[in-house]
Structure formats: C-alpha cells, structure tokens
PDB file of C-alpha atoms in Angstrom:
ATOM      1  CA  MET K   1      69.814-165.530 -29.777  1.00 90.00           C
ATOM      2  CA  GLU K   2      71.731-167.952 -27.543  1.00 91.00           C
ATOM      3  CA  ASN K   3      74.450-165.354 -26.955  1.00 93.00           C
ATOM      4  CA  ILE K   4      71.823-162.839 -25.836  1.00 94.00           C
ATOM      5  CA  ILE K   5      70.303-165.341 -23.395  1.00 93.00           C
ATOM      6  CA  TYR K   6      73.737-166.340 -22.071  1.00 94.00           C
ATOM      7  CA  ASN K   7      74.764-162.711 -21.487  1.00 94.00           C
ATOM      8  CA  GLU K   8      71.467-161.932 -19.765  1.00 94.00           C
ATOM      9  CA  LEU K   9      71.867-164.907 -17.433  1.00 95.00           C
ATOM     10  CA  ARG K  10      75.403-163.824 -16.544  1.00 95.00           C
ATOM     11  CA  CYS K  11      74.202-160.241 -15.896  1.00 94.00           C
ATOM     12  CA  ARG K  12      71.551-161.633 -13.532  1.00 94.00           C
ATOM     13  CA  GLY K  13      74.256-163.404 -11.514  1.00 94.00           C
ATOM     14  CA  TYR K  14      73.893-166.977 -12.756  1.00 95.00           C
ATOM     15  CA  ASP K  15      76.694-169.433 -13.427  1.00 94.00           C
ATOM     16  CA  VAL K  16      75.857-170.944 -16.806  1.00 93.00           C
ATOM     17  CA  ASP K  17      76.698-174.398 -18.153  1.00 88.00           C
ATOM     18  CA  VAL K  18      75.572-176.584 -21.030  1.00 81.00           C
ATOM     19  CA  GLY K  19      73.790-179.697 -19.811  1.00 75.00           C
ATOM     20  CA  SER K  20      74.057-183.133 -21.358  1.00 71.00           C
ATOM     21  CA  ILE K  21      71.376-185.545 -20.213  1.00 66.00           C
ATOM     22  CA  TYR K  22      71.664-189.261 -20.747  1.00 62.00           C
ATOM     23  CA  ARG K  23      69.053-191.944 -20.283  1.00 60.00           C
ATOM     24  CA  THR K  24      68.959-195.607 -21.182  1.00 62.00           C
ATOM     25  CA  ARG K  25      66.403-197.369 -23.317  1.00 64.00           C
ATOM     26  CA  ALA K  26      65.978-201.091 -23.676  1.00 68.00           C
ATOM     27  CA  SER K  27      65.032-202.467 -27.066  1.00 68.00           C
ATOM     28  CA  ASP K  28      65.442-205.976 -28.476  1.00 71.00           C
ATOM     29  CA  GLY K  29      67.110-207.085 -25.262  1.00 68.00           C
ATOM     30  CA  LYS K  30      69.835-204.449 -25.616  1.00 73.00           C
ATOM     31  CA  ARG K  31      70.269-201.298 -23.613  1.00 70.00           C
ATOM     32  CA  GLU K  32      71.244-198.162 -25.449  1.00 67.00           C
ATOM     33  CA  ARG K  33      72.279-194.797 -24.095  1.00 63.00           C
ATOM     34  CA  ILE K  34      70.426-191.798 -25.514  1.00 63.00           C
ATOM     35  CA  GLY K  35      71.765-188.292 -25.055  1.00 64.00           C
ATOM     36  CA  CYS K  36      70.002-184.951 -25.124  1.00 71.00           C
ATOM     37  CA  GLU K  37      71.372-181.483 -24.590  1.00 83.00           C
ATOM     38  CA  VAL K  38      69.931-178.589 -22.625  1.00 87.00           C
ATOM     39  CA  ASP K  39      71.124-175.248 -24.005  1.00 89.00           C
ATOM     40  CA  PHE K  40      71.663-173.644 -20.593  1.00 92.00           C
ATOM     41  CA  VAL K  41      71.800-174.876 -17.017  1.00 91.00           C
ATOM     42  CA  ALA K  42      71.778-171.701 -14.931  1.00 93.00           C
ATOM     43  CA  ASN K  43      72.775-171.944 -11.259  1.00 94.00           C
ATOM     44  CA  ARG K  44      72.709-169.263  -8.571  1.00 94.00           C
ATOM     45  CA  GLY K  45      73.192-170.555  -5.044  1.00 93.00           C
ATOM     46  CA  ASN K  46      70.792-173.466  -4.582  1.00 92.00           C
ATOM     47  CA  GLU K  47      68.568-172.252  -7.443  1.00 92.00           C
ATOM     48  CA  ARG K  48      68.731-174.003 -10.831  1.00 91.00           C
ATOM     49  CA  VAL K  49      66.909-173.215 -14.078  1.00 92.00           C
ATOM     50  CA  TYR K  50      67.032-175.187 -17.321  1.00 93.00           C
ATOM     51  CA  ILE K  51      66.657-173.076 -20.466  1.00 93.00           C
ATOM     52  CA  GLN K  52      66.204-174.091 -24.090  1.00 91.00           C
ATOM     53  CA  SER K  53      66.237-171.532 -26.895  1.00 91.00           C
ATOM     54  CA  ALA K  54      64.440-171.869 -30.207  1.00 89.00           C
ATOM     55  CA  TYR K  55      63.783-169.296 -32.887  1.00 89.00           C
ATOM     56  CA  ARG K  56      60.375-170.770 -33.705  1.00 84.00           C
ATOM     57  CA  MET K  57      58.349-173.624 -32.200  1.00 81.00           C
ATOM     58  CA  ASP K  58      56.728-175.620 -34.956  1.00 81.00           C
ATOM     59  CA  GLY K  59      56.458-179.325 -35.738  1.00 78.00           C
ATOM     60  CA  ASP K  60      59.624-181.272 -35.003  1.00 83.00           C
ATOM     61  CA  VAL K  61      61.326-178.326 -33.314  1.00 80.00           C
ATOM     62  CA  GLU K  62      58.889-178.452 -30.410  1.00 78.00           C
ATOM     63  CA  LYS K  63      59.460-182.174 -29.901  1.00 78.00           C
ATOM     64  CA  ARG K  64      63.236-181.699 -30.050  1.00 79.00           C
ATOM     65  CA  GLU K  65      63.245-178.820 -27.548  1.00 82.00           C
ATOM     66  CA  ARG K  66      60.926-180.584 -25.081  1.00 81.00           C
ATOM     67  CA  ARG K  67      62.664-184.006 -25.193  1.00 79.00           C
ATOM     68  CA  PRO K  68      65.467-183.210 -22.688  1.00 79.00           C
ATOM     69  CA  TYR K  69      62.980-181.764 -20.216  1.00 81.00           C
ATOM     70  CA  LEU K  70      60.836-184.872 -20.267  1.00 79.00           C
ATOM     71  CA  SER K  71      63.919-186.896 -19.293  1.00 77.00           C
ATOM     72  CA  LEU K  72      64.671-184.721 -16.261  1.00 79.00           C
ATOM     73  CA  LYS K  73      63.186-186.024 -13.045  1.00 78.00           C
ATOM     74  CA  ASP K  74      63.786-183.042 -10.775  1.00 82.00           C
ATOM     75  CA  SER K  75      61.575-180.113  -9.845  1.00 86.00           C
ATOM     76  CA  PHE K  76      63.680-177.223 -11.124  1.00 90.00           C
ATOM     77  CA  ARG K  77      62.127-174.772 -13.577  1.00 91.00           C
ATOM     78  CA  LYS K  78      62.249-175.672 -17.235  1.00 92.00           C
ATOM     79  CA  ILE K  79      61.905-172.796 -19.700  1.00 92.00           C
ATOM     80  CA  ILE K  80      61.862-172.543 -23.496  1.00 91.00           C
ATOM     81  CA  VAL K  81      62.669-169.059 -24.810  1.00 93.00           C
ATOM     82  CA  THR K  82      61.475-168.320 -28.357  1.00 91.00           C
ATOM     83  CA  MET K  83      61.409-165.375 -30.728  1.00 90.00           C
ATOM     84  CA  ASP K  84      57.728-166.036 -31.491  1.00 79.00           C
ATOM     85  CA  GLY K  85      56.874-166.747 -27.861  1.00 68.00           C
ATOM     86  CA  GLY K  86      54.518-163.971 -26.860  1.00 71.00           C
ATOM     87  CA  LYS K  87      53.114-164.135 -23.329  1.00 78.00           C
ATOM     88  CA  ARG K  88      54.365-166.590 -20.717  1.00 83.00           C
ATOM     89  CA  ARG K  89      52.497-169.880 -20.530  1.00 85.00           C
ATOM     90  CA  TYR K  90      52.901-173.398 -19.161  1.00 86.00           C
ATOM     91  CA  ASP K  91      52.101-176.693 -20.851  1.00 84.00           C
ATOM     92  CA  VAL K  92      50.689-179.850 -19.253  1.00 84.00           C
ATOM     93  CA  ASP K  93      54.202-181.063 -18.336  1.00 86.00           C
ATOM     94  CA  GLY K  94      54.988-177.844 -16.461  1.00 86.00           C
ATOM     95  CA  ILE K  95      57.386-176.556 -19.113  1.00 89.00           C
ATOM     96  CA  GLU K  96      57.262-172.774 -19.332  1.00 91.00           C
ATOM     97  CA  ARG K  97      57.373-170.944 -22.668  1.00 91.00           C
ATOM     98  CA  ILE K  98      58.306-167.289 -22.860  1.00 92.00           C
ATOM     99  CA  GLY K  99      59.171-164.860 -25.637  1.00 92.00           C
ATOM    100  CA  LEU K 100      62.689-163.454 -25.834  1.00 93.00           C
ATOM    101  CA  ILE K 101      61.537-159.856 -25.404  1.00 91.00           C
ATOM    102  CA  GLU K 102      59.533-160.668 -22.273  1.00 91.00           C
ATOM    103  CA  PHE K 103      62.464-162.710 -20.934  1.00 91.00           C
ATOM    104  CA  LEU K 104      64.812-159.762 -21.381  1.00 92.00           C
ATOM    105  CA  MET K 105      62.452-157.026 -20.180  1.00 90.00           C
ATOM    106  CA  ASP K 106      61.123-158.771 -17.056  1.00 85.00           C
ATOM    107  CA  SER K 107      63.872-159.146 -14.470  1.00 83.00           C
ATOM    108  CA  GLU K 108      61.625-161.595 -12.599  1.00 82.00           C
ATOM    109  CA  SER K 109      61.179-163.918 -15.628  1.00 83.00           C
ATOM    110  CA  ILE K 110      63.604-166.356 -13.997  1.00 80.00           C
TER     111      ILE K 110
END
C-alpha cells in the first residue's frame, strides 16, 4: 500500500520524503527525546502534505497513526490513507481520513 501511495505522489509531481519528528518530554526532572515517524512528507513548490498510511484504523493503530500529527505545530494538511477509509472526513484535530481508492481516483484529493 505504501508503494502505491508513493508512486501516486511522484506521478502527481511531489518530491517525497520520510519525516522523523522529535519532541521532548520532561518526567521526573529529566528530559527525554521522543521520536515519531510520518510515512510521507510530500512537497511541491511551497505546498507540503503529511501522509500516513494504515491498512485498518482500529484501537491502538489509530493512536499510533495520529501521534506524529499531534506533535506537528504547522498548518499543512495531515492525511491518513486507509484501505477501509470510505468517504473523506476530518476529525476534531483537523486530520483528514480518506480511503485508498478515493485517494487514487480523485486527482484533487491532495
């Protein structure tokens, strides 16, 4: 599934990278560095889109896929592409969820 998304992004003219996001957390007087990974950081000109891919969104998977987005403090689009996604929708944090088929079929999905 990730290869399909990567190839589609490249066909649409995006430069694609993997994003590692780090934040610090203080606990017991110590600071620790916590890392998260975004599957794709797609750039085209001054446009940037963050994309996570997940086969299914249930239980811990949803928390894991959303965690990097909650650490990002910019206003670029944040999308989760899933096989069981169905119609496009947004959650309360502004994270967009879209099904793989809709992502591929709609050239305006990103």
